[in-house]
CSV table of C-alpha atoms in Angstrom, one decimal:
chain,number,residue,atom,x,y,z
Q,1,MET,CA,3.6,-92.9,-56.4
Q,2,LYS,CA,3.1,-96.4,-55.1
Q,3,ASN,CA,0.0,-97.4,-53.3
Q,4,SER,CA,1.8,-97.9,-50.0
Q,5,VAL,CA,3.1,-94.3,-50.0
Q,6,VAL,CA,-0.4,-93.0,-50.8
Q,7,GLU,CA,-2.0,-95.1,-48.0
Q,8,TRP,CA,0.7,-93.9,-45.6
Q,9,ARG,CA,0.0,-90.3,-46.4
Q,10,LYS,CA,-3.7,-90.8,-46.0
Q,11,LYS,CA,-3.1,-92.3,-42.5
Q,12,LEU,CA,-0.8,-89.5,-41.6
Q,13,VAL,CA,-3.3,-86.8,-42.6
Q,14,THR,CA,-6.1,-88.6,-40.7
Q,15,THR,CA,-3.9,-88.8,-37.6
Q,16,ILE,CA,-3.0,-85.1,-37.9
Q,17,LYS,CA,-6.7,-84.1,-38.2
Q,18,ALA,CA,-7.7,-86.2,-35.2
Q,19,ARG,CA,-4.9,-84.9,-33.0
Q,20,LYS,CA,-5.5,-81.3,-33.9
Q,21,LEU,CA,-9.2,-81.7,-33.1
Q,22,GLU,CA,-8.4,-83.4,-29.8
Q,23,TYR,CA,-6.0,-80.6,-28.9
Q,24,VAL,CA,-8.5,-77.9,-29.6
Q,25,GLY,CA,-11.0,-79.6,-27.4
Q,26,HIS,CA,-8.5,-80.0,-24.6
Q,27,ILE,CA,-7.5,-76.3,-24.8
Q,28,MET,CA,-11.0,-74.8,-25.1
Q,29,ARG,CA,-12.5,-76.8,-22.2
Q,30,ASN,CA,-10.1,-75.5,-19.5
Q,31,GLU,CA,-10.3,-71.7,-19.6
Q,32,ARG,CA,-8.5,-71.0,-16.3
Q,33,ARG,CA,-5.5,-73.0,-17.2
Q,34,TYR,CA,-5.2,-72.3,-20.9
Q,35,GLY,CA,-6.5,-68.7,-21.2
Q,36,LEU,CA,-3.5,-67.5,-23.1
Q,37,LEU,CA,-3.6,-70.4,-25.6
Q,38,GLN,CA,-7.3,-69.8,-26.2
Q,39,ASN,CA,-6.5,-66.1,-27.0
Q,40,ILE,CA,-3.8,-67.2,-29.4
Q,41,LEU,CA,-6.0,-69.8,-31.1
Q,42,GLN,CA,-8.9,-67.3,-31.5
Q,43,GLY,CA,-6.5,-64.7,-32.9
Q,44,LYS,CA,-7.1,-62.0,-30.3
Q,45,ILE,CA,-3.5,-60.9,-29.9
Q,46,SER,CA,-3.1,-57.1,-30.2
Q,47,GLY,CA,-0.4,-55.4,-32.2
Q,48,LYS,CA,0.8,-55.4,-35.8
Q,49,ARG,CA,1.7,-58.3,-37.8
Q,50,GLY,CA,5.1,-58.5,-39.4
Q,51,PRO,CA,5.8,-58.4,-43.1
Q,52,GLY,CA,5.7,-61.5,-45.3
Q,53,GLN,CA,3.2,-64.0,-46.6
Q,54,ARG,CA,0.5,-65.0,-44.3
Q,55,THR,CA,0.4,-68.5,-43.2
Q,56,ASN,CA,-2.7,-70.6,-43.2
Q,57,PRO,CA,-4.3,-70.2,-39.8
Q,58,TRP,CA,-4.4,-73.3,-37.6
Q,59,LEU,CA,-8.1,-73.2,-36.9
Q,60,LYS,CA,-9.0,-72.5,-40.5
Q,61,ASN,CA,-7.5,-75.9,-41.4
Q,62,LEU,CA,-9.8,-77.6,-38.9
Q,63,ALA,CA,-12.8,-75.5,-40.0
Q,64,ALA,CA,-12.2,-76.4,-43.7
Q,65,TRP,CA,-11.6,-80.1,-42.9
Q,66,PHE,CA,-14.8,-80.5,-41.0
Q,67,SER,CA,-16.9,-78.0,-43.1
Q,68,VAL,CA,-17.9,-75.9,-40.1
Q,69,THR,CA,-17.2,-72.3,-39.1
Q,70,THR,CA,-14.6,-71.5,-36.4
Q,71,THR,CA,-17.5,-70.4,-34.1
Q,72,ALA,CA,-19.1,-73.8,-34.5
Q,73,LEU,CA,-15.7,-75.5,-33.9
Q,74,PHE,CA,-15.3,-73.5,-30.6
Q,75,ARG,CA,-18.8,-74.5,-29.5
Q,76,ALA,CA,-18.1,-78.2,-30.3
Q,77,ALA,CA,-14.7,-78.0,-28.5
Q,78,ALA,CA,-16.5,-77.1,-25.3
Q,79,ASN,CA,-18.4,-80.4,-25.4
Q,80,ASN,CA,-16.4,-83.6,-24.8
Q,81,VAL,CA,-19.0,-85.8,-26.6
Q,82,VAL,CA,-19.1,-83.7,-29.8
Q,83,ILE,CA,-15.3,-83.6,-30.1
Q,84,ALA,CA,-15.1,-87.4,-29.4
Q,85,ARG,CA,-17.7,-88.1,-32.2
Q,86,MET,CA,-15.8,-85.8,-34.6
Q,87,THR,CA,-12.5,-87.6,-33.8
Q,88,ILE,CA,-14.0,-91.0,-34.3
Q,89,ASN,CA,-15.6,-90.0,-37.5
Q,90,THR,CA,-12.3,-88.7,-38.7
Q,91,ARG,CA,-10.5,-91.9,-37.8
Q,92,THR,CA,-13.2,-94.2,-39.4
Q,93,GLY,CA,-13.3,-92.1,-42.6
Q,94,TYR,CA,-16.8,-90.5,-42.3
Q,95,ALA,CA,-15.7,-86.9,-41.9
Q,96,LEU,CA,-12.8,-86.6,-44.3
């Protein structure tokens, strides 16, 4: 692969990480408005799962990228400053 393609992919992954993190922070801070989305993100939906291969959970990606537990991620998401720092660190390359 050419260097330009590799650089483009790195930028794309960095953008995806930052946007996912910002979205989780946005959803977790407003419980009244996004209660259903919070339940979906936390995996608290009742019922049986259909057959087939399990997909990689959305929050597990974030937890793996930032080397934290999902509980720590939820706590961080409730705080604007922590999420902003994590996002900045992602964009500057400190938390890849």
